[in-house]
Amino acid sequence: MTDRHRAGPEAEARAEHTAAHPRPIHRIGRDLELLVLSWQDLRAEFTRLYDDNGLLRERHREHTHAMLDVQAQLKRLQLDRAELRQAVGDRDRETQRLMTEIEQLRVEGLDLRGQIDKLTAERLAQSDDLSSAADAGHLDVMNRLHAFDTQELPCLVRPLAQSGSHHPPQRRTGVLILRAYLLILIAGIDSAAELLNQLGIPTPHTALLADAEWVCARGADLRRAAEELDNSAGWMFDRSSRVLDIETQRAWRACDPNHPVQFVVVPGYRAGRRLYRQQEVFTGEPSTYVG
């Protein structure tokens, strides 16, 4: 069997048509031109895609490096945060320890102050000059003043000293104590509401008002006890100099006795030439003098 017979009728028909109608040369050339143009377009597209792919790879490398840098910075920040938290924890523990020590020293100071007053009272009681009833009365005033200063007045002043001023709490506490003594002992204020108003609390809550009533009552007792004695007795509010006088003054609470005296916190008590109780004064650096 020949190739024509194997190809089938359709192939024979196409072959006969091609033989009868051959393609013109110019059409073949045009087709070739179109094929060349298509190939050039495909090549240009391939080149563009290849370049874009290279740019994407470069950007991918840049992003990878940037991500690694971010991860390294994040790790450093985490380490810094851990160190900072450790430092804050250490500082808080140290602060708590110092506050505990300060409170212990304050309690010890109050105890020592009480012992000093007791020894002073005993020494004065043993003196021949204290045989009269007036001298016993002065000792009673001294003991009342000590109790008022260490037990009664602080319960009112401490809450007031925690707010309402740019001064440190200890300084504000000292100022409030001085004002309270002047209002109660000198001005003779017996009203709790008036006392709080003069101390800068015009609308106190119930608990604070109750504390003020107690302080006013005890302060009035102290004032009357001193007034009932001879006219030579009196409260010592005046500051004699900037230098602490160890004979008539002592540093208030944790104040440094080597620093200049700023103001009297707790008045002294004197009868005639006898000093029954020293002044307690607030001391500090010269830049913090009270004008």
Coordinates of N, CA and C in Angstrom, one line a residue, residues 100-116 252-254:
T100 N 11.2 50.7 106.6 CA 11.1 49.9 107.8 C 12.1 50.4 108.8
E101 N 13.3 50.6 108.4 CA 14.4 51.1 109.3 C 14.0 52.5 109.8
I102 N 13.5 53.4 108.9 CA 13.1 54.7 109.4 C 12.0 54.7 110.4
E103 N 11.0 53.8 110.2 CA 10.0 53.7 111.2 C 10.5 53.2 112.5
Q104 N 11.4 52.2 112.4 CA 12.0 51.7 113.7 C 12.7 52.8 114.4
L105 N 13.5 53.6 113.6 CA 14.2 54.7 114.3 C 13.3 55.8 114.8
R106 N 12.2 56.0 114.1 CA 11.2 57.0 114.6 C 10.6 56.5 116.0
V107 N 10.3 55.2 116.0 CA 9.7 54.7 117.3 C 10.7 54.7 118.4
E108 N 12.0 54.4 118.0 CA 13.1 54.4 119.0 C 13.3 55.9 119.5
G109 N 13.2 56.8 118.6 CA 13.4 58.2 118.9 C 12.3 58.7 119.9
L110 N 11.0 58.3 119.6 CA 9.9 58.7 120.5 C 10.1 58.1 121.9
D111 N 10.6 56.8 121.9 CA 10.8 56.2 123.2 C 11.9 56.9 123.9
L112 N 13.0 57.2 123.2 CA 14.1 57.9 123.9 C 13.7 59.3 124.4
R113 N 12.8 60.0 123.6 CA 12.3 61.3 124.0 C 11.5 61.1 125.3
G114 N 10.7 60.1 125.3 CA 9.9 59.9 126.5 C 10.8 59.6 127.7
Q115 N 11.9 58.8 127.5 CA 12.8 58.5 128.6 C 13.5 59.8 129.1
I116 N 13.9 60.6 128.1 CA 14.5 61.9 128.5 C 13.6 62.8 129.3
W252 N 14.0 68.2 116.0 CA 12.7 67.5 115.9 C 12.8 66.3 115.0
R253 N 12.3 65.1 115.6 CA 12.3 63.8 114.9 C 13.7 63.5 114.3
A254 N 13.7 63.3 112.9 CA 15.0 62.9 112.3 C 15.8 64.1 111.7

